[in-house]
């Protein structure tokens, strides 16, 4: 992508949704850079999504290649692995141009701030038990930081909680009501250039071992060692979903209201891709248990576009490509700073 003599490149770390991001950037005419841990370059070469690969021996070396990225006029696209490896404080200090609003990271990474944001947006949230003694229903105990749900545990009452928390010495956690229902991860895109909110798609996660427990009967589960049947939530992949059409207005309203509140709490607000992680109960209530304020890997099944982006664009439009188009339009309109955080 060229404006005057400025040629911008799109860069991201090789993991999570990098294939989609880099492919989308190429489709929009950008040159691309994949930053890979030594030994993990092959995939990005094989799929031909990266014009250049910069190898580093560990993520702590990312800061050392910043000048290289600046010299190449690179714009970094963040994703969950990027935030997990660089840390949100590290991200705030980056000198390389960054797509997105860095101020929002604090709101999504701190569970209490995140809850305040979603509450203000009038979303229905799982009940929180600040005092373990108040636990009066099944709960899920989550630790702070994006470790992909590994290590979470369920507790059926206070006694069960006390026993299980002993294994997690000194970790910060939150006790959330366990919501029974089906999971629906809603992917959105909000452009600060068009000021429009778009629904990009939906997915559900494939998690080990929780998604395998239903494959054996309760009787056989009882016969297994306890550690094997205690649910765990290690994410291993994502599956596409098309949501019941009559739920779409509600999902649109939820996304819009999250955007409106974000403008007040972290001006200029959340923009680019984001995801509301929801559970739909048997009563049809949509409960939101988390927000991801950036691209989620649940958009990966839609490298060639989702049913929703097909309706809107009539051309293959992945979330990765939508990001690149936002940047392209911003460059063309002289508004690049509006999409950089
Ligand atoms: P990885 O680069 O795959 O080791 O992942 C780093 C972080 O990104 C982990 O904390 C994961 O939770 C998150 N992550 C990676 N892949 C996915 C996925 N498919 N869905 C949700 N989160 C993911
Ligand atoms: P999270 O790290 O918040 O994305 O959660 C990881 C996984 O834990 C989710 O994909 C769900 O399977 C499960 N989970 C999280 N919160 C709840 C909840 N309140 N009720 C039921 N399941 C949940």
XYZ file of C-alpha atoms and ligand atoms in Angstrom:
387
model
C 0.000 0.000 0.000
C 1.581 3.299 -1.110
C 0.651 6.886 -0.357
C 3.054 9.448 -1.739
C 6.421 7.837 -1.150
C 5.211 6.094 2.029
C 4.876 2.369 1.691
C 3.234 0.700 4.662
C 3.643 -2.946 5.574
C 1.489 -5.097 7.817
C 3.269 -7.128 10.492
C 2.194 -9.557 13.173
C 3.576 -12.304 15.347
C 3.417 -15.783 13.798
C 0.692 -17.526 15.831
C -3.060 -17.331 16.634
C -4.633 -15.626 13.560
C -1.473 -14.504 11.759
C -2.210 -16.567 8.637
C -5.569 -14.865 8.243
C -4.234 -11.376 9.075
C -1.317 -11.622 6.645
C -3.391 -13.179 3.849
C -6.016 -10.436 4.306
C -3.311 -7.768 4.183
C -1.896 -9.189 0.944
C -5.393 -9.299 -0.572
C -5.665 -5.570 0.146
C -2.314 -4.884 -1.519
C 0.037 -4.620 1.466
C 3.413 -6.253 1.822
C 3.588 -8.360 4.956
C 6.005 -9.327 7.702
C 5.691 -12.325 10.032
C 7.700 -12.181 13.235
C 8.392 -15.783 14.190
C 10.064 -17.637 16.962
C 13.072 -19.489 15.497
C 11.919 -22.850 14.212
C 8.295 -21.777 13.599
C 8.816 -20.021 10.259
C 7.888 -22.970 8.039
C 4.093 -22.522 8.198
C 4.311 -18.870 7.147
C 6.620 -19.794 4.270
C 4.493 -22.717 3.231
C 1.257 -20.706 2.974
C 3.089 -17.819 1.262
C 1.416 -15.167 3.406
C 4.594 -13.366 4.448
C 6.808 -11.305 2.150
C 9.393 -11.252 4.892
C 9.995 -13.316 7.993
C 11.890 -11.866 10.933
C 13.019 -14.589 13.340
C 13.596 -13.968 17.020
C 14.794 -16.467 19.623
C 12.133 -15.541 22.176
C 9.283 -13.061 22.549
C 11.334 -11.008 24.988
C 13.474 -10.041 21.965
C 10.530 -8.390 20.254
C 11.553 -4.956 21.541
C 14.972 -5.385 19.891
C 13.487 -5.636 16.410
C 11.369 -2.517 16.796
C 13.808 -0.367 14.813
C 13.741 -2.917 11.989
C 9.948 -2.655 11.935
C 10.043 1.153 12.080
C 12.510 1.243 9.151
C 10.132 -0.901 7.144
C 7.117 1.330 7.922
C 5.352 -1.589 9.519
C 1.982 -1.439 11.263
C 1.556 -4.116 13.924
C -1.733 -6.009 14.156
C -2.259 -7.367 17.689
C -3.886 -10.721 18.467
C -4.248 -12.805 21.649
C -0.850 -14.450 21.353
C 0.760 -11.061 20.734
C -0.825 -9.632 23.905
C -0.074 -12.813 25.879
C 3.602 -12.774 24.898
C 4.353 -9.032 24.989
C 2.056 -8.269 27.934
C -0.336 -5.348 27.884
C 2.158 -3.068 29.650
C 4.798 -4.025 27.070
C 2.332 -3.256 24.292
C 1.628 0.195 25.726
C 5.351 1.010 25.466
C 5.753 -0.097 21.837
C 7.095 2.505 19.431
C 5.963 0.699 16.284
C 2.603 1.886 14.888
C -0.112 -0.340 16.328
C -3.609 -0.944 14.933
C -6.184 -0.426 17.693
C -6.684 1.610 20.847
C -4.037 0.630 23.419
C -6.020 2.323 26.200
C -8.689 -0.350 25.975
C -6.240 -3.164 26.858
C -6.310 -2.294 30.531
C -10.115 -2.573 30.501
C -10.179 -6.014 29.001
C -7.232 -7.478 30.927
C -8.493 -6.498 34.383
C -11.569 -8.537 35.197
C -13.115 -5.887 37.480
C -12.727 -3.116 34.921
C -14.020 -5.406 32.192
C -17.107 -6.134 34.267
C -17.724 -2.432 34.890
C -17.578 -1.792 31.152
C -19.958 -4.630 30.242
C -22.353 -3.718 33.060
C -22.511 -0.127 31.893
C -23.358 -1.486 28.458
C -26.365 -3.241 30.021
C -25.171 -6.731 29.108
C -26.368 -9.653 31.201
C -23.378 -11.055 33.103
C -22.796 -14.166 35.253
C -23.118 -13.505 38.966
C -19.787 -13.017 40.787
C -19.145 -14.334 44.290
C -16.695 -11.965 46.004
C -16.901 -14.010 49.169
C -16.443 -17.777 48.652
C -18.758 -18.443 51.608
C -21.657 -17.059 49.581
C -21.322 -19.736 46.868
C -24.850 -21.140 46.544
C -24.709 -22.744 43.074
C -22.168 -24.323 40.702
C -19.324 -21.912 39.940
C -16.355 -21.648 37.614
C -13.139 -20.323 39.129
C -11.027 -18.339 36.698
C -7.524 -16.993 37.092
C -6.388 -13.585 35.902
C -4.520 -13.285 32.595
C -5.171 -14.836 29.212
C -3.971 -18.406 29.629
C -6.736 -19.778 27.440
C -8.823 -21.277 30.216
C -6.227 -23.872 31.189
C -6.323 -24.304 34.962
C -9.912 -23.105 35.502
C -11.964 -25.349 37.741
C -15.583 -25.952 38.651
C -16.844 -26.117 42.196
C -20.260 -27.241 43.275
C -20.263 -25.502 46.673
C -18.088 -23.664 49.164
C -16.515 -26.829 50.558
C -15.569 -28.062 47.108
C -14.106 -24.615 46.328
C -11.941 -24.596 49.477
C -10.510 -27.993 48.610
C -9.721 -27.146 44.984
C -8.321 -23.626 45.491
C -5.538 -25.063 47.664
C -3.843 -26.282 44.484
C -3.607 -22.700 43.184
C -1.561 -20.975 45.813
C -1.407 -17.155 45.664
C -3.062 -16.848 42.252
C -5.593 -14.057 41.685
C -8.955 -15.483 40.743
C -12.606 -14.679 40.245
C -15.536 -16.914 41.173
C -18.257 -16.824 38.543
C -21.638 -18.483 38.460
C -21.429 -21.436 36.047
C -23.913 -20.753 33.237
C -25.527 -23.787 31.663
C -26.276 -23.214 28.013
C -24.617 -23.183 24.627
C -21.628 -21.061 23.836
C -21.722 -18.428 21.139
C -18.728 -16.261 20.367
C -19.876 -13.214 18.410
C -17.297 -11.523 16.179
C -17.673 -7.842 15.396
C -15.837 -5.103 13.569
C -16.220 -1.412 14.287
C -14.531 0.997 11.915
C -13.517 4.477 13.040
C -13.392 5.360 9.343
C -16.952 4.324 8.374
C -18.335 4.571 11.970
C -20.234 1.381 11.315
C -20.552 -1.748 13.439
C -20.460 -4.995 11.455
C -21.231 -8.548 12.505
C -18.409 -10.667 11.076
C -19.403 -14.163 12.255
C -19.856 -16.575 15.143
C -17.958 -19.573 16.423
C -17.738 -21.976 19.265
C -14.586 -23.307 20.789
C -13.273 -26.820 20.898
C -11.764 -27.302 24.361
C -9.951 -30.189 25.958
C -11.142 -32.030 27.915
C -14.547 -30.396 28.451
C -15.675 -31.185 24.886
C -14.805 -34.843 25.259
C -16.637 -35.528 28.502
C -19.976 -36.118 26.787
C -18.464 -38.961 24.760
C -18.519 -41.366 27.634
C -21.469 -42.126 29.861
C -21.716 -40.760 33.399
C -21.286 -44.331 34.651
C -17.962 -44.704 32.868
C -16.882 -41.242 33.966
C -17.453 -42.284 37.570
C -15.017 -45.140 37.052
C -12.211 -42.853 35.854
C -9.635 -41.133 38.088
C -11.018 -37.786 39.251
C -8.335 -35.669 37.512
C -9.402 -37.081 34.157
C -13.055 -36.124 34.490
C -12.586 -32.745 36.107
C -13.347 -30.432 33.191
C -10.506 -28.352 31.777
C -10.658 -25.727 29.033
C -7.542 -25.955 26.931
C -8.472 -24.359 23.618
C -7.483 -26.485 20.622
C -9.629 -25.085 17.801
C -12.751 -23.258 16.701
C -15.903 -24.249 14.848
C -18.121 -21.983 12.734
C -21.737 -21.302 13.698
C -24.621 -19.496 12.048
C -26.843 -18.052 14.754
C -30.637 -18.222 14.782
C -31.599 -15.161 12.758
C -33.997 -13.738 15.346
C -31.034 -13.389 17.768
C -29.123 -11.131 15.387
C -30.834 -7.839 16.411
C -29.922 -8.514 20.043
C -26.291 -9.290 19.162
C -26.123 -6.092 17.110
C -27.558 -4.072 20.004
C -25.078 -5.618 22.461
C -22.104 -4.819 20.218
C -23.286 -1.262 19.663
C -23.734 -0.604 23.328
C -20.248 -1.963 24.168
C -18.833 0.477 21.580
C -20.780 3.448 22.985
C -19.551 2.795 26.553
C -15.962 2.268 25.353
C -15.955 5.797 23.920
C -16.623 7.141 27.408
C -14.160 4.969 29.328
C -11.195 4.946 26.911
C -11.542 7.652 24.287
C -11.699 7.343 21.244
C -13.118 3.955 22.220
C -12.846 0.406 21.001
C -12.368 -0.034 17.274
C -11.349 -2.778 14.891
C -12.299 -6.391 15.579
C -13.682 -7.571 18.923
C -15.652 -10.482 20.307
C -18.401 -10.943 22.879
C -18.128 -14.370 24.471
C -21.646 -15.414 25.346
C -23.719 -18.332 26.537
C -27.358 -18.710 25.467
C -29.458 -20.308 28.190
C -32.438 -22.632 27.612
C -34.623 -19.561 28.314
C -33.002 -17.808 25.337
C -31.157 -15.304 27.515
C -27.784 -14.174 26.191
C -25.234 -13.956 29.009
C -21.856 -12.413 28.252
C -18.928 -13.781 30.266
C -16.031 -12.043 28.550
C -14.999 -9.527 25.911
C -11.935 -9.774 23.681
C -11.025 -6.340 22.422
C -9.184 -7.524 19.307
C -9.263 -10.251 16.671
C -10.195 -13.672 18.060
C -9.029 -16.965 16.583
C -12.701 -17.917 16.180
C -12.576 -15.858 12.976
C -10.004 -18.294 11.497
C -12.590 -20.616 9.907
C -13.600 -17.624 7.781
C -10.406 -16.901 5.842
C -12.624 -16.822 2.764
C -15.354 -14.801 4.513
C -18.297 -15.836 6.680
C -21.966 -16.053 5.649
C -22.388 -12.590 7.193
C -19.476 -10.931 5.439
C -20.640 -12.537 2.201
C -24.063 -10.889 2.664
C -22.431 -7.524 3.150
C -19.452 -7.545 0.816
C -20.123 -9.954 -2.039
C -16.408 -10.729 -2.016
C -14.318 -12.842 0.374
C -13.899 -10.673 3.487
C -12.162 -12.192 6.492
C -11.665 -10.198 9.678
C -7.957 -10.024 8.788
C -8.802 -8.520 5.420
C -11.316 -6.126 7.014
C -8.541 -4.789 9.258
C -6.293 -4.234 6.240
C -9.129 -2.495 4.404
C -9.688 -0.189 7.369
C -6.004 0.733 7.324
C -6.072 1.163 3.551
C -9.098 3.467 3.665
C -7.533 5.413 6.530
C -4.341 5.908 4.482
C -6.305 6.930 1.397
C -8.306 9.489 3.391
C -5.262 10.839 5.249
C -6.649 9.510 8.554
C -4.063 6.879 9.422
C -3.643 8.237 12.942
C -7.352 7.519 13.586
C -6.690 3.770 13.427
C -3.398 3.708 15.318
C -3.333 3.515 19.120
P -0.528 -19.682 21.245
O 0.210 -18.648 20.456
O -1.337 -20.630 20.418
O 0.373 -20.381 22.220
O -1.615 -18.904 22.130
C -1.304 -17.819 22.965
C -2.573 -17.316 23.600
O -3.587 -17.035 22.620
C -3.155 -18.315 24.557
O -3.306 -17.650 25.783
C -4.482 -18.725 23.995
O -5.489 -18.638 24.953
C -4.810 -17.714 22.927
N -5.293 -18.486 21.770
C -4.560 -19.117 20.858
N -5.327 -19.754 19.961
C -6.601 -19.536 20.338
C -7.864 -19.941 19.827
N -7.977 -20.738 18.753
N -8.964 -19.500 20.454
C -8.865 -18.733 21.530
N -7.718 -18.327 22.080
C -6.587 -18.712 21.496
P -12.566 -17.623 29.229
O -11.106 -17.703 29.574
O -13.323 -16.664 30.111
O -12.764 -17.345 27.769
O -13.227 -19.046 29.512
C -12.725 -20.275 29.007
C -13.836 -21.298 28.927
O -14.441 -21.497 30.223
C -14.991 -20.865 28.057
O -14.825 -21.107 26.695
C -16.102 -21.702 28.621
O -16.055 -23.030 28.158
C -15.849 -21.707 30.077
N -16.597 -20.652 30.813
C -16.111 -19.437 31.151
N -16.997 -18.757 31.915
C -18.072 -19.547 32.057
C -19.312 -19.413 32.779
N -19.595 -18.337 33.505
N -20.187 -20.431 32.723
C -19.878 -21.547 31.991
N -18.732 -21.736 31.339
C -17.830 -20.763 31.354
